[in-house]
Short mmCIF file of C-alpha atoms in Angstrom, two decimals:
data_model
loop_
_atom_site.label_atom_id
_atom_site.label_comp_id
_atom_site.label_asym_id
_atom_site.label_seq_id
_atom_site.Cartn_x
_atom_site.Cartn_y
_atom_site.Cartn_z
CA MET A 129 43.65 -34.00 33.30
CA GLY A 130 46.15 -31.34 32.37
CA TYR A 131 48.63 -29.17 33.28
CA LYS A 132 48.08 -25.28 34.37
CA THR A 133 50.55 -22.41 34.85
CA TYR A 134 49.84 -18.74 36.19
CA GLU A 135 52.64 -16.24 35.47
CA PHE A 136 52.81 -12.45 36.97
CA THR A 137 54.89 -9.88 34.90
CA SER A 138 55.06 -7.15 37.57
CA HIS A 139 56.57 -9.97 39.96
CA ASN A 140 58.50 -11.59 36.92
CA ASN A 141 58.19 -15.18 37.98
CA LEU A 142 55.81 -18.18 37.90
CA ILE A 143 53.05 -18.21 41.01
CA HIS A 144 51.29 -21.14 39.95
CA SER A 145 52.09 -24.03 37.94
CA GLY A 146 50.57 -27.79 38.37
CA ARG A 147 48.49 -30.43 37.27
CA TYR A 148 44.63 -30.03 37.55
CA LEU A 149 41.49 -31.99 36.91
CA TYR A 150 38.44 -30.81 35.44
CA GLY A 151 35.08 -32.45 34.66
CA GLY A 152 32.09 -30.94 32.79
CA PHE A 153 28.77 -31.67 30.52
CA SER A 154 28.26 -30.62 27.27
CA TYR A 155 25.22 -30.42 25.23
CA GLU A 156 24.63 -29.68 21.33
CA PHE A 157 21.87 -29.77 19.15
CA GLY A 158 21.12 -28.53 15.45
CA ASN A 159 22.49 -28.98 12.26
CA GLN A 160 22.21 -26.00 9.53
CA TYR A 161 21.91 -23.70 12.88
CA LEU A 162 24.12 -25.31 15.55
CA ASN A 163 24.03 -24.72 19.30
CA ARG A 164 26.40 -25.73 21.79
CA VAL A 165 26.10 -25.43 25.98
CA GLN A 166 28.89 -26.32 28.02
CA PHE A 167 30.13 -26.38 31.83
CA GLN A 168 33.24 -27.10 32.92
CA VAL A 169 34.85 -27.17 36.78
CA SER A 170 38.57 -27.48 37.41
CA ASN A 171 41.00 -27.39 40.33
CA SER A 172 44.61 -27.59 40.43
CA ASN A 173 47.64 -27.24 42.97
CA ARG A 174 50.66 -26.25 42.73
CA GLU A 175 53.58 -28.62 42.35
CA VAL A 176 55.46 -28.16 45.54
CA LYS A 177 56.34 -30.32 48.78
CA LEU A 178 55.38 -27.89 51.45
CA ASP A 179 52.70 -27.62 54.51
CA ILE A 180 49.37 -28.03 52.52
CA LEU A 181 48.19 -24.82 53.70
CA TYR A 182 50.65 -22.90 51.94
CA VAL A 183 50.09 -24.69 48.83
CA SER A 184 48.77 -22.28 45.98
CA ALA A 185 45.68 -23.36 44.36
CA ALA A 186 43.24 -22.55 41.63
CA THR A 187 39.78 -23.10 40.94
CA ALA A 188 37.37 -22.48 37.85
CA ALA A 189 33.75 -22.91 37.01
CA ASN A 190 33.35 -21.75 33.36
CA ILE A 191 30.19 -22.22 31.25
CA TYR A 192 29.58 -21.24 27.49
CA TYR A 193 27.07 -21.05 25.03
CA ASP A 194 28.04 -21.30 21.05
CA PHE A 195 25.49 -20.00 18.33
CA ALA A 196 26.89 -20.84 14.86
CA ILE A 197 25.69 -21.13 11.32
CA GLN A 198 26.47 -23.64 9.01
CA THR A 199 28.76 -22.26 6.23
CA ILE A 200 30.53 -25.12 4.67
CA SER A 201 28.84 -28.52 4.13
CA LEU A 202 30.60 -30.98 2.03
CA LYS A 203 30.11 -34.91 2.06
CA LYS A 204 32.58 -35.53 4.98
CA TYR A 205 33.31 -31.84 6.27
CA THR A 206 30.83 -29.67 8.15
CA HIS A 207 32.37 -26.08 9.24
CA TYR A 208 30.50 -23.67 11.12
CA PHE A 209 30.75 -20.02 12.19
CA GLY A 210 28.96 -18.03 14.73
CA LEU A 211 28.85 -16.43 17.91
CA HIS A 212 30.25 -17.39 21.40
CA VAL A 213 29.43 -15.99 24.96
CA GLY A 214 30.90 -17.23 28.19
CA ASN A 215 31.79 -16.69 32.01
CA ASP A 216 34.42 -18.00 33.90
CA PHE A 217 34.73 -17.75 37.75
CA ASN A 218 38.06 -18.31 39.46
CA LEU A 219 39.11 -18.30 43.01
CA ASN A 220 42.99 -18.27 43.17
CA PHE A 221 45.49 -18.40 46.37
CA PHE A 222 49.17 -17.29 45.61
CA PRO A 223 50.87 -17.09 48.96
CA LYS A 224 53.68 -15.79 47.58
CA ILE A 225 52.34 -12.33 46.63
CA ASP A 226 49.50 -12.59 49.13
CA ALA A 227 49.32 -15.27 51.98
CA ARG A 228 46.34 -14.03 53.88
CA ASN A 229 43.97 -13.46 50.64
CA LEU A 230 42.12 -15.58 48.16
CA LEU A 231 42.00 -13.72 45.08
CA TRP A 232 39.05 -14.13 42.92
CA PHE A 233 37.64 -12.72 39.52
CA ASN A 234 34.80 -13.28 37.31
CA GLN A 235 35.18 -12.83 33.51
CA SER A 236 32.15 -12.65 31.01
CA PHE A 237 33.31 -12.19 27.17
CA THR A 238 32.05 -12.06 23.87
CA GLY A 239 33.71 -13.34 20.39
CA ILE A 240 33.68 -15.65 17.69
CA SER A 241 32.99 -19.60 17.70
CA MET A 242 34.45 -21.92 14.99
CA MET A 243 33.53 -25.23 14.77
CA SER A 244 34.35 -28.19 12.11
CA LYS A 245 33.67 -31.81 11.94
CA TYR A 246 35.29 -34.26 9.97
CA LYS A 247 33.42 -37.72 8.95
CA LEU A 248 36.21 -40.50 8.52
CA ASN A 249 33.64 -43.28 8.44
CA ASN A 250 30.34 -44.05 9.63
CA ASN A 251 31.53 -44.53 13.29
CA ASN A 252 34.61 -42.27 13.63
CA ARG A 253 35.45 -38.39 12.63
CA ILE A 254 37.46 -35.44 13.99
CA ASP A 255 36.00 -32.49 15.76
CA PHE A 256 38.05 -29.12 15.81
CA SER A 257 36.73 -25.79 17.47
CA THR A 258 38.16 -22.72 18.71
CA HIS A 259 36.64 -19.87 20.65
CA ILE A 260 38.47 -16.15 19.71
CA PRO A 261 37.37 -13.51 22.05
CA ILE A 262 36.34 -10.03 21.35
CA LEU A 263 35.12 -8.11 24.21
CA SER A 264 35.68 -8.90 28.15
CA THR A 265 34.59 -7.62 31.31
CA ILE A 266 36.42 -8.65 34.56
CA LEU A 267 34.88 -7.99 38.35
CA HIS A 268 37.72 -8.88 40.96
CA ASN A 269 38.68 -8.28 44.44
CA ARG A 270 40.48 -10.08 47.67
CA LEU A 271 38.86 -12.18 50.06
CA ASN A 272 40.13 -13.16 53.42
CA ARG A 273 40.58 -16.87 52.99
CA LEU A 274 39.84 -17.61 57.13
CA THR A 275 36.89 -14.76 57.39
CA SER A 276 35.56 -14.35 54.29
CA GLU A 277 35.72 -10.46 54.80
CA ILE A 278 36.87 -8.20 52.09
CA PRO A 279 40.13 -6.40 53.29
CA GLY A 280 40.03 -2.68 53.78
CA ASN A 281 36.42 -2.95 52.72
CA ARG A 282 37.60 -2.56 49.19
CA LEU A 283 35.06 -2.13 46.29
CA ILE A 284 34.95 -4.55 43.89
CA GLN A 285 37.06 -3.55 40.98
CA SER A 286 35.82 -3.83 37.34
CA TYR A 287 37.40 -3.88 34.00
CA SER A 288 36.85 -4.17 30.38
CA GLY A 289 38.68 -4.32 27.26
CA LEU A 290 39.21 -5.76 23.80
CA ALA A 291 40.92 -8.91 23.12
CA ASN A 292 44.37 -6.79 23.06
CA LYS A 293 43.86 -6.16 26.94
CA LEU A 294 41.87 -9.28 28.02
CA PHE A 295 42.25 -12.26 26.09
CA ASN A 296 40.48 -15.53 26.87
CA ALA A 297 40.90 -18.14 24.12
CA ASP A 298 40.85 -21.73 23.65
CA ALA A 299 40.88 -24.41 21.33
CA GLU A 300 40.40 -28.45 21.08
CA ILE A 301 40.65 -31.32 19.06
CA GLY A 302 39.18 -34.53 19.45
CA TYR A 303 38.90 -38.06 17.93
CA ILE A 304 35.22 -39.65 18.36
CA PHE A 305 34.96 -43.45 17.57
CA SER A 306 32.67 -46.32 18.42
CA LYS A 307 33.63 -49.19 21.12
CA PHE A 308 32.05 -51.57 23.52
CA GLY A 309 28.81 -49.94 22.28
CA PHE A 310 29.34 -46.57 23.20
CA GLY A 311 30.85 -43.54 21.58
CA TRP A 312 34.12 -42.62 23.03
CA GLY A 313 35.76 -38.98 22.35
CA ILE A 314 39.82 -38.63 23.18
CA TYR A 315 40.37 -34.67 23.16
CA TYR A 316 43.33 -32.16 23.31
CA GLN A 317 42.49 -28.66 24.76
CA ILE A 318 44.49 -25.62 25.28
CA GLU A 319 43.38 -22.32 27.07
CA ILE A 320 44.88 -18.91 27.40
CA ASN A 321 43.48 -16.18 29.50
CA ARG A 322 45.43 -13.11 29.51
CA MET A 323 44.56 -9.80 31.45
CA SER A 324 46.72 -6.60 30.94
CA GLU A 325 45.87 -3.54 32.97
CA THR A 326 49.39 -2.39 32.40
CA ALA A 327 52.61 -3.25 30.22
CA SER A 328 54.11 -4.42 33.63
CA ASN A 329 50.95 -5.80 35.52
CA ARG A 330 49.99 -8.63 33.61
CA LEU A 331 48.47 -11.91 34.87
CA THR A 332 48.59 -14.81 31.86
CA GLY A 333 47.19 -18.35 32.46
CA ILE A 334 48.03 -21.25 30.38
CA ALA A 335 46.20 -24.36 30.67
CA GLN A 336 46.97 -27.44 28.62
CA SER A 337 44.67 -30.98 29.05
CA ALA A 338 43.80 -34.24 27.61
CA SER A 339 40.50 -35.87 28.14
CA LEU A 340 38.59 -39.10 27.72
CA ARG A 341 34.90 -38.11 27.00
CA ILE A 342 31.72 -40.18 26.58
CA ILE A 343 29.57 -39.02 23.49
CA TYR A 344 25.74 -39.65 23.54
#
């Protein structure tokens, strides 16, 4: 769980802010060639006491794949460098901007993956990973929240760009330990997603979270 905000530059205000919950699954395999597949779903609501039909909400589904090669291997420290690809689907409702429609966008991206593992002892270690985007593509449109029709029969919009226009990065650090016969991880994660069609039309989303994970 954590805290998530969205800010729209052209409206010069914060259009969404609130706590969010997320859950997911990650599978990692390989040593010299490390592979990781991760799936995550999250939902957040704006922190205002209004009629629930008019509370801003944001729901996201993310899937990522990393392929990284071991570049540094010491007695207690291992570092990987490689390729990161992913896809994010977001469904947002911002009544201050458009009370009738949902705004959805699907963002796919390719970038750099860096992962590090530091072994403290036989049962404890620290993990760090970050993803830096290079090229991203977004498909987006609006959807009537009651009829599910596209307003005005508008075509799906497409937008591609490098990191200076479309920036979707994340980083996390975790402490892994053994307790009660299980492996546990306490993680801090930050995500930044910025879409800049023009200097005055920019949507920025920032999410920070802390999580408890079962490692097996």
